[in-house]
Tab-separated table of C-alpha atoms in Angstrom:
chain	number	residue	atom	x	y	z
G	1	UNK	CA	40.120	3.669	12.601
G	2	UNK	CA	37.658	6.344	13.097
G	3	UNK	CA	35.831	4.682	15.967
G	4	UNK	CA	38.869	4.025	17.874
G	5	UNK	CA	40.171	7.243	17.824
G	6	UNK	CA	37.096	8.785	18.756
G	7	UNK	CA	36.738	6.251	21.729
G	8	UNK	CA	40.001	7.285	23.034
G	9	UNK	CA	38.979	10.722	22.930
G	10	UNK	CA	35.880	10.393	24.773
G	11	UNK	CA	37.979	9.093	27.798
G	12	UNK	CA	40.621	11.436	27.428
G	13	UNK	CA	37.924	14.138	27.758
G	14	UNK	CA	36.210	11.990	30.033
G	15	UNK	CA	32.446	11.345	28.712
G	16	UNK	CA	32.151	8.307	27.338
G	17	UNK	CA	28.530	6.577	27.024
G	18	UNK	CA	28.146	5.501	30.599
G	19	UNK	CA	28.585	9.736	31.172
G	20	UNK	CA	26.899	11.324	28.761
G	21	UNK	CA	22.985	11.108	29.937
G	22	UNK	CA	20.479	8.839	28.265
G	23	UNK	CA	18.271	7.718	30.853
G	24	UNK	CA	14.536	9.174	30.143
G	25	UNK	CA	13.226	8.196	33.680
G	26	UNK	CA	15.311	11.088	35.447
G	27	UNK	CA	13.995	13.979	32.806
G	28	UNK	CA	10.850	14.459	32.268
G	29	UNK	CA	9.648	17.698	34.192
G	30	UNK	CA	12.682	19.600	33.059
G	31	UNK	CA	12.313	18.451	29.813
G	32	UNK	CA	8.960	19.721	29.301
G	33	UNK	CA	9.698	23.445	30.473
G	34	UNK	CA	12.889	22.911	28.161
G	35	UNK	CA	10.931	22.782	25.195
G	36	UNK	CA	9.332	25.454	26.015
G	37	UNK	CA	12.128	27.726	25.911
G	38	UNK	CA	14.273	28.837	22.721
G	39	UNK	CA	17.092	27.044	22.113
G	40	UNK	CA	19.459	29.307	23.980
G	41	UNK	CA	18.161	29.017	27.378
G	42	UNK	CA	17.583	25.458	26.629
G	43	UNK	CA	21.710	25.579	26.300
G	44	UNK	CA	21.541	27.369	29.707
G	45	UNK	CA	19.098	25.563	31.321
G	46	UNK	CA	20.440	22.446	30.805
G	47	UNK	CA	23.943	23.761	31.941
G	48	UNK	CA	22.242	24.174	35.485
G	49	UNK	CA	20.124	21.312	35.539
G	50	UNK	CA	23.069	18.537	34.498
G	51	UNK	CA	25.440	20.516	37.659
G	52	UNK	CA	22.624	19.897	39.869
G	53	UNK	CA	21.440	16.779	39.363
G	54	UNK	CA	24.903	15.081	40.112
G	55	UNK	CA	25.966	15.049	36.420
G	56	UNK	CA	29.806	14.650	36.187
G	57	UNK	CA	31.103	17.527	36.220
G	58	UNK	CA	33.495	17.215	33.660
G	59	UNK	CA	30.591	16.212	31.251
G	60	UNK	CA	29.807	18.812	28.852
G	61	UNK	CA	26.492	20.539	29.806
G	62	UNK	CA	25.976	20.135	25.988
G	63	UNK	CA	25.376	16.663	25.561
G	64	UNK	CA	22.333	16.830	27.745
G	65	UNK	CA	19.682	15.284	25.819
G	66	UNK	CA	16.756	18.036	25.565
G	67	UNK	CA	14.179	17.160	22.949
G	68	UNK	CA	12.904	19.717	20.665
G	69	UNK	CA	9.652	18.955	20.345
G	70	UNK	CA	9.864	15.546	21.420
G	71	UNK	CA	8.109	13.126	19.533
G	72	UNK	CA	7.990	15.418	16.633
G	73	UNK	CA	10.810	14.654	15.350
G	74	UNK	CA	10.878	11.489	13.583
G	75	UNK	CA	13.751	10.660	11.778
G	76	UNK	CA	14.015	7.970	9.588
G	77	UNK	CA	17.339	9.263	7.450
G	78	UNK	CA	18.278	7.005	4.637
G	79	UNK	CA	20.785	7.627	2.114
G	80	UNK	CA	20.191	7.954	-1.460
G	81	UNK	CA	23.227	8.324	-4.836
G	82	UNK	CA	22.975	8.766	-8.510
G	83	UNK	CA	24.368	6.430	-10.522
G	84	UNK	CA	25.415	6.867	-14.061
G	85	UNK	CA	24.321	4.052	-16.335
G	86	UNK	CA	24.163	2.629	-19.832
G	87	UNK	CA	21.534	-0.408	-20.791
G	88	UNK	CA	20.314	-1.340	-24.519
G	89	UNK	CA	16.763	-1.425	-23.763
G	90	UNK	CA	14.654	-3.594	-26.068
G	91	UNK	CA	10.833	-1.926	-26.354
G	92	UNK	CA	8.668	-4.073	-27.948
G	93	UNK	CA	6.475	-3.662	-30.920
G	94	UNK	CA	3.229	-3.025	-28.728
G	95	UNK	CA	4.565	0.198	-26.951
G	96	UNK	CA	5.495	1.614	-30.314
G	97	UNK	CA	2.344	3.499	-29.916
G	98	UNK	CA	4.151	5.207	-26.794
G	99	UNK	CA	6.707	8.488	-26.634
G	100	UNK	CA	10.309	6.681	-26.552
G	101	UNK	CA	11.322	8.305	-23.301
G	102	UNK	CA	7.974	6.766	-21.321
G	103	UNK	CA	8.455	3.618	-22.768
G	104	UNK	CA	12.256	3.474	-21.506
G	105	UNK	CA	11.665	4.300	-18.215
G	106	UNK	CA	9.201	2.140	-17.748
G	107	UNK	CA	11.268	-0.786	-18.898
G	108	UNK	CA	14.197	0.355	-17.003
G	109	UNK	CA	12.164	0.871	-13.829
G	110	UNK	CA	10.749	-2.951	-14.139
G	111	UNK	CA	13.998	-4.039	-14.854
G	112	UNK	CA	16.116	-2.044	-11.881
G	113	UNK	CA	13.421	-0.983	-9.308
G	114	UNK	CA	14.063	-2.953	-5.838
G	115	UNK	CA	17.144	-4.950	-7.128
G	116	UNK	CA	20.792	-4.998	-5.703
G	117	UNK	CA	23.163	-4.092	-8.459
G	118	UNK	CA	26.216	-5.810	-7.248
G	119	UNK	CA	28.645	-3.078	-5.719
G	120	UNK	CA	26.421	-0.183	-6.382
G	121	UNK	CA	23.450	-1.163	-4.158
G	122	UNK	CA	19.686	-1.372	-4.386
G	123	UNK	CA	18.126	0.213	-7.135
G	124	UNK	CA	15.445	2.814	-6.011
G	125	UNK	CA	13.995	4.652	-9.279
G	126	UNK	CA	15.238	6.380	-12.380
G	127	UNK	CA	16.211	10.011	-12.067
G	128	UNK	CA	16.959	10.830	-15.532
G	129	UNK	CA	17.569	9.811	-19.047
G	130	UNK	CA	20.963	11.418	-19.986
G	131	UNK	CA	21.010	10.708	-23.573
G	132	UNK	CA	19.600	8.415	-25.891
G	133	UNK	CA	21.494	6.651	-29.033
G	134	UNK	CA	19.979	5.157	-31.928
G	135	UNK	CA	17.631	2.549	-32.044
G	136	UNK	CA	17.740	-0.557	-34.114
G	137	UNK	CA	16.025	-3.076	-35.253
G	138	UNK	CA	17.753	-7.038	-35.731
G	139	UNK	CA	16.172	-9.250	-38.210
G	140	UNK	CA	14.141	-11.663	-36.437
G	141	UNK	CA	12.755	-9.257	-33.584
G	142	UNK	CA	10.246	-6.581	-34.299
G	143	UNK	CA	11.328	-4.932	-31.035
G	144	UNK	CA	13.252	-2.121	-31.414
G	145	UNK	CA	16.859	-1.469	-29.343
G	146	UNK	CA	18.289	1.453	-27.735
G	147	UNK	CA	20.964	2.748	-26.244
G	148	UNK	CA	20.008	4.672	-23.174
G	149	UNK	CA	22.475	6.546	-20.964
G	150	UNK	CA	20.906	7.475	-17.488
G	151	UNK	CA	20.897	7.994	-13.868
G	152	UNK	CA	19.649	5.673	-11.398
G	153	UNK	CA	18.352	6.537	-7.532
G	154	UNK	CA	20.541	4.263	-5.674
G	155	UNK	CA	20.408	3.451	-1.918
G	156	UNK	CA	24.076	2.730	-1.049
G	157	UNK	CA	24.282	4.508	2.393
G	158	UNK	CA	28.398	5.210	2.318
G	159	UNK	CA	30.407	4.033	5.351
G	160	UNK	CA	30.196	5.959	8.590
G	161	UNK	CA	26.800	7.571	7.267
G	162	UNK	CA	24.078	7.469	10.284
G	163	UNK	CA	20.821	6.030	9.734
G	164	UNK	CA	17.606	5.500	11.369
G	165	UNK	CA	15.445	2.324	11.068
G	166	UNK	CA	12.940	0.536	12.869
G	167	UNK	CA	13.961	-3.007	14.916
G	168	UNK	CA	12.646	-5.711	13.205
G	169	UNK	CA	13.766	-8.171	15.959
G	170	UNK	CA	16.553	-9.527	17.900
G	171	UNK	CA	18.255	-12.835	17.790
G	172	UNK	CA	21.556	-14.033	19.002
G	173	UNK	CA	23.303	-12.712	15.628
G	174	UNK	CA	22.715	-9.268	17.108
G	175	UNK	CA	19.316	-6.524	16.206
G	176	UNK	CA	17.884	-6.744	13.022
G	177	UNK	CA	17.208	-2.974	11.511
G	178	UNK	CA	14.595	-2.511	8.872
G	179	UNK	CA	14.312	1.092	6.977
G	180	UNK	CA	10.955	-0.073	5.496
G	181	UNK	CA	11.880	-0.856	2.242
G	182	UNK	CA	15.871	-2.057	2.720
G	183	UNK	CA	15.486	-5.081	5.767
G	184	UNK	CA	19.521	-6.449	5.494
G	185	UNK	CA	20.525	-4.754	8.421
G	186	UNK	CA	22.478	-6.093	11.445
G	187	UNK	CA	23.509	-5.033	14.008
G	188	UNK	CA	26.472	-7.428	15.797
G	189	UNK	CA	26.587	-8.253	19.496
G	190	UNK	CA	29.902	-6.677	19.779
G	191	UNK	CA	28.759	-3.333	18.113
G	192	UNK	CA	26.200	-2.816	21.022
G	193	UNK	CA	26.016	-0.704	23.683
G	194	UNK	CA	28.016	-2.525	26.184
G	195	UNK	CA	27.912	-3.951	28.836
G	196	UNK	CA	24.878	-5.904	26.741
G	197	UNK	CA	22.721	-9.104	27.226
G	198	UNK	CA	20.705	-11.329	25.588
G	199	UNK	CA	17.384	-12.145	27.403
G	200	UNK	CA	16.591	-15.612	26.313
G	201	UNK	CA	13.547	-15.351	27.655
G	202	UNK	CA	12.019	-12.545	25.831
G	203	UNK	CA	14.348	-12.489	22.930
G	204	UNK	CA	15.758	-8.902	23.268
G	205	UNK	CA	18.933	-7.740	23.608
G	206	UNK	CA	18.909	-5.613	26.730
G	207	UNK	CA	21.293	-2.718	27.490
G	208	UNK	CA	22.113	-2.706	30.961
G	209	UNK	CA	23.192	1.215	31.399
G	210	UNK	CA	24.829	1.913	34.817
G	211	UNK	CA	23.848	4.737	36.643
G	212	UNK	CA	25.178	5.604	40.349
G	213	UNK	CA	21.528	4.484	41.737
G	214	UNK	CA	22.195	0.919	40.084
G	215	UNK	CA	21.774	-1.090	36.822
G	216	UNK	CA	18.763	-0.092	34.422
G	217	UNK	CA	18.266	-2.516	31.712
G	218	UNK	CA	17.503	-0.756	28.381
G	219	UNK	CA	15.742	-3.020	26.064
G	220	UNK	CA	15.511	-3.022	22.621
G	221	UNK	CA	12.137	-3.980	21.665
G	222	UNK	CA	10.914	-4.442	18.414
G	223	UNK	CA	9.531	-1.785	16.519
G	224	UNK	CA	11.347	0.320	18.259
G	225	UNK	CA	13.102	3.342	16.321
G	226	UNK	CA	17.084	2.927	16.508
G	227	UNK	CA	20.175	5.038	15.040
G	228	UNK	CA	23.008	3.570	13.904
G	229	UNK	CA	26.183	3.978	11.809
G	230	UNK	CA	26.937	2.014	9.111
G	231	UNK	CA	30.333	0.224	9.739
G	232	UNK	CA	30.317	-2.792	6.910
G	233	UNK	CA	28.554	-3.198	3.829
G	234	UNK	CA	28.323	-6.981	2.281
G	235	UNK	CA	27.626	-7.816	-1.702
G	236	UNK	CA	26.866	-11.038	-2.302
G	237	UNK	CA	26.937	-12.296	-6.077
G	238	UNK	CA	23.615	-14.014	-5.935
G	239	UNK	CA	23.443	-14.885	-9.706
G	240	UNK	CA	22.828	-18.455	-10.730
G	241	UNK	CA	25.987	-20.592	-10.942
G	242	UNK	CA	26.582	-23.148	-13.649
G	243	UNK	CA	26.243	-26.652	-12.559
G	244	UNK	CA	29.320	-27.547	-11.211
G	245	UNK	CA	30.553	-31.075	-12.173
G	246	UNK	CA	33.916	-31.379	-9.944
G	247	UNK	CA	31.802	-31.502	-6.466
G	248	UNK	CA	30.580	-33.642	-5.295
G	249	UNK	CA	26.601	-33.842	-4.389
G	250	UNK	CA	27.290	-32.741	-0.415
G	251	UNK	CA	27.391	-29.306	-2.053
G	252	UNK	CA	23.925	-29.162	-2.903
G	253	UNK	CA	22.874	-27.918	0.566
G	254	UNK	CA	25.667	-25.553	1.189
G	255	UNK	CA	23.664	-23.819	-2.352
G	256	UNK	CA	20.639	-24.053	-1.238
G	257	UNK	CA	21.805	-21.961	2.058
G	258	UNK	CA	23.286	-19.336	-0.166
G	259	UNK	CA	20.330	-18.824	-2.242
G	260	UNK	CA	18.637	-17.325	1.115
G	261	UNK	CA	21.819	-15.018	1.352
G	262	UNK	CA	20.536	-11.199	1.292
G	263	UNK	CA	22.842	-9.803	-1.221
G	264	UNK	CA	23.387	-6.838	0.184
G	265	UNK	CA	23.823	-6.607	3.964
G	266	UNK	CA	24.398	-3.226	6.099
G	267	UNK	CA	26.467	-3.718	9.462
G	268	UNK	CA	25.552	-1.199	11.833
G	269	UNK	CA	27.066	0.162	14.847
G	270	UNK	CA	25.313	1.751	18.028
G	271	UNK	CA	28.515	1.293	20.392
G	272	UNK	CA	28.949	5.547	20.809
G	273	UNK	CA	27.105	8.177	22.957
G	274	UNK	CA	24.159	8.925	20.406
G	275	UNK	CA	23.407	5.888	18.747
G	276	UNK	CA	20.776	3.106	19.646
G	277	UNK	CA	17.474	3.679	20.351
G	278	UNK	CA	16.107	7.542	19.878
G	279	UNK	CA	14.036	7.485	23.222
G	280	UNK	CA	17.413	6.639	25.225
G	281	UNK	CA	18.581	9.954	23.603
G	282	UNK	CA	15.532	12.378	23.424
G	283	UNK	CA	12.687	12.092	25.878
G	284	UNK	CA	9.448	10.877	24.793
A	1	UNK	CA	24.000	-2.823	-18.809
A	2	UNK	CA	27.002	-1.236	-17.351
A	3	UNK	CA	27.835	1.046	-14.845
A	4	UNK	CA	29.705	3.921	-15.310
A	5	UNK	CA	29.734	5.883	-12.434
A	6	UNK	CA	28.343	4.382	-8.849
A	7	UNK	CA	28.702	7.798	-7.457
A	8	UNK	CA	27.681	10.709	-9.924
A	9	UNK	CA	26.006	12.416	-7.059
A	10	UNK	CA	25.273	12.386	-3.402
A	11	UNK	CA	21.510	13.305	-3.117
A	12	UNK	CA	19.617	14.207	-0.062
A	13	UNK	CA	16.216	13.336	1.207
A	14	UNK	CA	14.131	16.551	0.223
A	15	UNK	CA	15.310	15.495	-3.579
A	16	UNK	CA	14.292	11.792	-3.336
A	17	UNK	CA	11.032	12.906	-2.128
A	18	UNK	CA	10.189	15.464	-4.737
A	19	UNK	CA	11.392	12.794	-7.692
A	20	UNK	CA	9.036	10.427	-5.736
A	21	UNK	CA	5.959	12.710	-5.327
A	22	UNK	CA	6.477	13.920	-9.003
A	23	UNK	CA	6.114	9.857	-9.627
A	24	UNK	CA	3.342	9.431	-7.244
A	25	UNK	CA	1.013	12.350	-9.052
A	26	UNK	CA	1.856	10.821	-12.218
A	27	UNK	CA	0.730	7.728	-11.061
A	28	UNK	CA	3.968	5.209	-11.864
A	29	UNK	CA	4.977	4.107	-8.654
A	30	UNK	CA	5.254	0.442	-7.654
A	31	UNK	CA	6.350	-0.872	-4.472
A	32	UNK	CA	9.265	-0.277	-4.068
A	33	UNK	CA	9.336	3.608	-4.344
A	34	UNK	CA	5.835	4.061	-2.061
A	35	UNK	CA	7.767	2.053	0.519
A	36	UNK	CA	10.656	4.410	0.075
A	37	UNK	CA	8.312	7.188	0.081
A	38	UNK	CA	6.601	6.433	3.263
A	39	UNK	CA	9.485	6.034	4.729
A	40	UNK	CA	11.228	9.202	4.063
A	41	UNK	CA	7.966	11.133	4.674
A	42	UNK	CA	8.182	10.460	7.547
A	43	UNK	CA	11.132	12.551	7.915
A	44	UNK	CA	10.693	16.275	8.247
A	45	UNK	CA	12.231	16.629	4.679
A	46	UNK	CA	8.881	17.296	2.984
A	47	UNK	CA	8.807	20.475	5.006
A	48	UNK	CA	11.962	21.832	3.251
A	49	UNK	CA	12.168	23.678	-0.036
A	50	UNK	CA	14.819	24.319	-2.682
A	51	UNK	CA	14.735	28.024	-0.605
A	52	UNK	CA	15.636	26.043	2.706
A	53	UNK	CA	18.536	23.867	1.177
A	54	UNK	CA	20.367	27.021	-0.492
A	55	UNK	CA	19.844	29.185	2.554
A	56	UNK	CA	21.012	26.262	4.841
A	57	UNK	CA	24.495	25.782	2.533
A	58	UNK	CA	25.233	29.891	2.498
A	59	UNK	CA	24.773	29.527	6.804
A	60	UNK	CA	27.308	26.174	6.938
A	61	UNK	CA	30.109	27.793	4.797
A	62	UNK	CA	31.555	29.356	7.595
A	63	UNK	CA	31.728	26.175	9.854
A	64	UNK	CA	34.333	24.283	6.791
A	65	UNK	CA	32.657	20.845	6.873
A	66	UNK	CA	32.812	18.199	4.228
A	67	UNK	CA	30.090	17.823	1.508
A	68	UNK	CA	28.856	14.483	3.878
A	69	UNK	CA	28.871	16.220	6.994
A	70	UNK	CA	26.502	18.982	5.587
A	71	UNK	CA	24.248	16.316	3.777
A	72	UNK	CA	23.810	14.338	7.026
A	73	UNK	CA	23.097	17.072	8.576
A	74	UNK	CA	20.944	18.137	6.433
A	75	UNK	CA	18.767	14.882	6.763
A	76	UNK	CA	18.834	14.643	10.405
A	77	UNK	CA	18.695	18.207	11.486
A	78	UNK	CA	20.459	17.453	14.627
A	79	UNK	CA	18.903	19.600	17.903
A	80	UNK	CA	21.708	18.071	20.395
A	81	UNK	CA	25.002	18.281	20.612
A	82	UNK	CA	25.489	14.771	21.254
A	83	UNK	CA	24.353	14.327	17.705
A	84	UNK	CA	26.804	16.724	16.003
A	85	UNK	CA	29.661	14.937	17.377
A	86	UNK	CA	28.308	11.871	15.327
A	87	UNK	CA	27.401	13.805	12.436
A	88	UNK	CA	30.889	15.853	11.938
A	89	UNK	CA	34.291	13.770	11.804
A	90	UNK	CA	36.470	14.569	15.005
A	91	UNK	CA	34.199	16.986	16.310
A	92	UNK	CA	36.318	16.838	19.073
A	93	UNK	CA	39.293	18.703	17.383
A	94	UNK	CA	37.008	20.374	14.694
A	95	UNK	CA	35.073	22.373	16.579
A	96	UNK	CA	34.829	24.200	19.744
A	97	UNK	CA	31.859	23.952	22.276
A	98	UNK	CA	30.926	27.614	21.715
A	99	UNK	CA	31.109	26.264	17.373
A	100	UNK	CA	28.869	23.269	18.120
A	101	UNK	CA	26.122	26.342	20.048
A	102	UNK	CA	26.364	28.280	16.734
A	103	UNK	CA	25.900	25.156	14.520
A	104	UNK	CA	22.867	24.276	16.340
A	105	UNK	CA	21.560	28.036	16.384
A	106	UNK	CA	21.945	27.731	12.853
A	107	UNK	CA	20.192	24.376	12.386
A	108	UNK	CA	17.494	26.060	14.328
A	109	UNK	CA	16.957	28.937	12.868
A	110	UNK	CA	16.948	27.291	9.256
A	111	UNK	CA	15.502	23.717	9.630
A	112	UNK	CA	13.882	23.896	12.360
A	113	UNK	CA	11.089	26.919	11.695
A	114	UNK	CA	8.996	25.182	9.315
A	115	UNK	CA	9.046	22.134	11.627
A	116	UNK	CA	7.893	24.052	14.592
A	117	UNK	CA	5.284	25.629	12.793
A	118	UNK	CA	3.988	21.988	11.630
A	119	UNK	CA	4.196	20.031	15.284
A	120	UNK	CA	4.589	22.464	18.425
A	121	UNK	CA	2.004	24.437	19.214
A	122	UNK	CA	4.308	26.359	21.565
A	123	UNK	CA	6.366	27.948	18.744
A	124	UNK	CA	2.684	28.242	16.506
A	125	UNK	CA	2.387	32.081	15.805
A	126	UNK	CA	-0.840	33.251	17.127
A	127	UNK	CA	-3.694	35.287	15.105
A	128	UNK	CA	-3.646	33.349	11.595
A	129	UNK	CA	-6.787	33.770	10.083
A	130	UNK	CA	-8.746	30.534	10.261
A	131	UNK	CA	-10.985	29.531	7.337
């Protein structure tokens, strides 16, 4: 809903991507006595600049892309939530030796670190231990059991947040997106910058940004740092089924290809003036 | 286990990195958390301080964004205006060109200082006392 509105409002105002400046091969003098300046005259500067280098006029001088500091500023952005929790944590009889709290984080962190909780998202570390209840011991088991409330570090960017990863590669599904430690990130055909292309050849999707001189195509090379806005998120139950006894065997591959499923998947978005690559936006 | 709240609290990057740093002296990190860790060091968050995050909050009151428009912009420390109308819902209607100037001023003035100091040697202030 969001995006749509906004779209119409960039060509009712009249910038829209193809407007709003990206290219770096125009910029570069400019944009090294820019960042020399404070940010005021950099305001100023690029006011005259964008007016006489055939920017539209109607363009606001403010979406000139100066850097500050180019190249300084790396931003890799993620998005991080607490999340209340209860577990019974068993500790067993060799870490009895141990303070309580140490013990129980340790166990919780092996048991939540780096896993997907379904609909809360992957489990980072534990922030706190909120309370804990009694412990108890069952016949049979010389561990002892407690009640722990706490709160988790969660990544679960929310919808609409903007991120910045790292392309892990291209295919015909759209740009993969790692952030390092979260790789479930794609980024659909449909949600590039348009007009876009798939070069077979080199396996890249290409972004061929029209300027008045002609055509450049943008590529989207690996490795290369991209923003993006989260427009989907995808849980997956990946927990093992029961064997099912009403299908019949065909079934045994569609399984098989679900076991590979990620089970938690980011959609991202880079269709609006800002997103995709950072060195379309900044100069480096 | 259950889960009782998915959302308690929204925290930013400068947080995750202390918990993470405070993990990493104590020597309990596994992979996980150092790949989250080099990853958000990366980011200029390890130049803020609890001083930074309360002065930045008193500066945005004026400008009556949401809680998630002041966190993101907290983590990305936007420097272009092209990147505030991403970061604040309907920009557009929100806020006025002349708004979007004083938001960035503001970002600058805040965020921005320690960076400078860190990466451009233009904005370096001259005379410190080398040892």
């Amino acid at each position: 809903m969001r995006t749509k509105h906004q779209e119409r409002m960039l060509l009712e105002h009249g910038y829209t991507a193809q407007k709003t400046h990206s290219n770096p091969l125009i910029l570069p003098y400019f944009v090294q006595m820019l960042a020399f300046s404070s940010l005021g005259t950099q305001l100023e500067l690029a006011t005259t600049f964008s007016n006489s280098y055939h920017y539209r006029k109607e363009s606001p001088p403010a979406d000139f892309p100066f850097p500050f500091s180019s190249g300084a500023l790396v931003l890799l952005v993620t998005m991080f939530v607490l999340v209340e929790m209860t577990d019974t944590v068993r500790i067993p009889p060799w870490q009895f030796e141990r303070k309580l709290n140490d013990a129980i984080t340790e166990e919780l962190n092996k048991k939540l670190a780096n896993k997907v909780v379904y609909n809360v998202g992957l489990c980072i570390c534990l922030y706190d231990i909120t309370k804990l209840e009694d412990s108890y011991i069952f016949p049979g088991d010389g561990a002892s059991h407690t009640k722990v409330h706490f709160r988790y570090v969660v990544f679960h960017p929310f919808l609409d947040e903007i991120l910045v990863g790292e392309i892990k590669g291209c295919s015909l599904e759209g740009v993969h997106v790692s952030l390092g430690f979260f790789d479930d990130i794609i980024i659909p055909p449909e949600s590039l910058q348009q007009p876009a292309k798939f070069d077979e050849a080199e396996q890249v999707w290409v972004w061929e940004y029209e300027t008045e001189e002609g055509a450049h195509d943008l590529y989207m090379d690996r490795g290369e740092e991209i923003r993006f806005r989260v427009v989907d998120e995808t849980f997956i139950d990946t927990s093992p089924t029961g064997p099912s006894s009403s299908e019949p065997s065909t079934s045994s591959a569609t399984e098989e290809v679900q076991k590979k499923e990620a089970p938690y998947t980011l959609v991202g978005s880079i269709s609006e003036p800002g997103l995709g690559l950072l060195s379309w936006w900044t100069n480096s | 286990m259950e889960v009782k709240d998915v959302n308690t609290a929204l925290l930013n990057d400068f947080e995750v990195y202390q918990l993470l740093m405070d993990l990493k002296q104590q020597q309990i990190l596994n992979t996980i958390m150092y790949k989250t860790l080099y990853c958000i060091s990366k980011t200029p968050c390890k130049f803020k301080s609890p001083q930074v995050v309360s002065n930045f909050l008193v500066a945005l009151k004026i400008h009556k964004l949401t809680k998630a428009e002041k966190l993101r912009l907290f983590n990305h420390r936007p420097v272009t205006a092209v990147e505030i109308q991403l970061m604040v819902e309907e920009s557009e209607e929100q806020l006025m060109e002349e708004q979007i100037e004083a938001l960035l001023q503001t970002m600058t003035s805040i965020l921005h200082r320690d960076l400078a100091k860190e990466n451009s040697p233009v904005f370096c202030e001259p005379s410190e006392p080398q040892q």
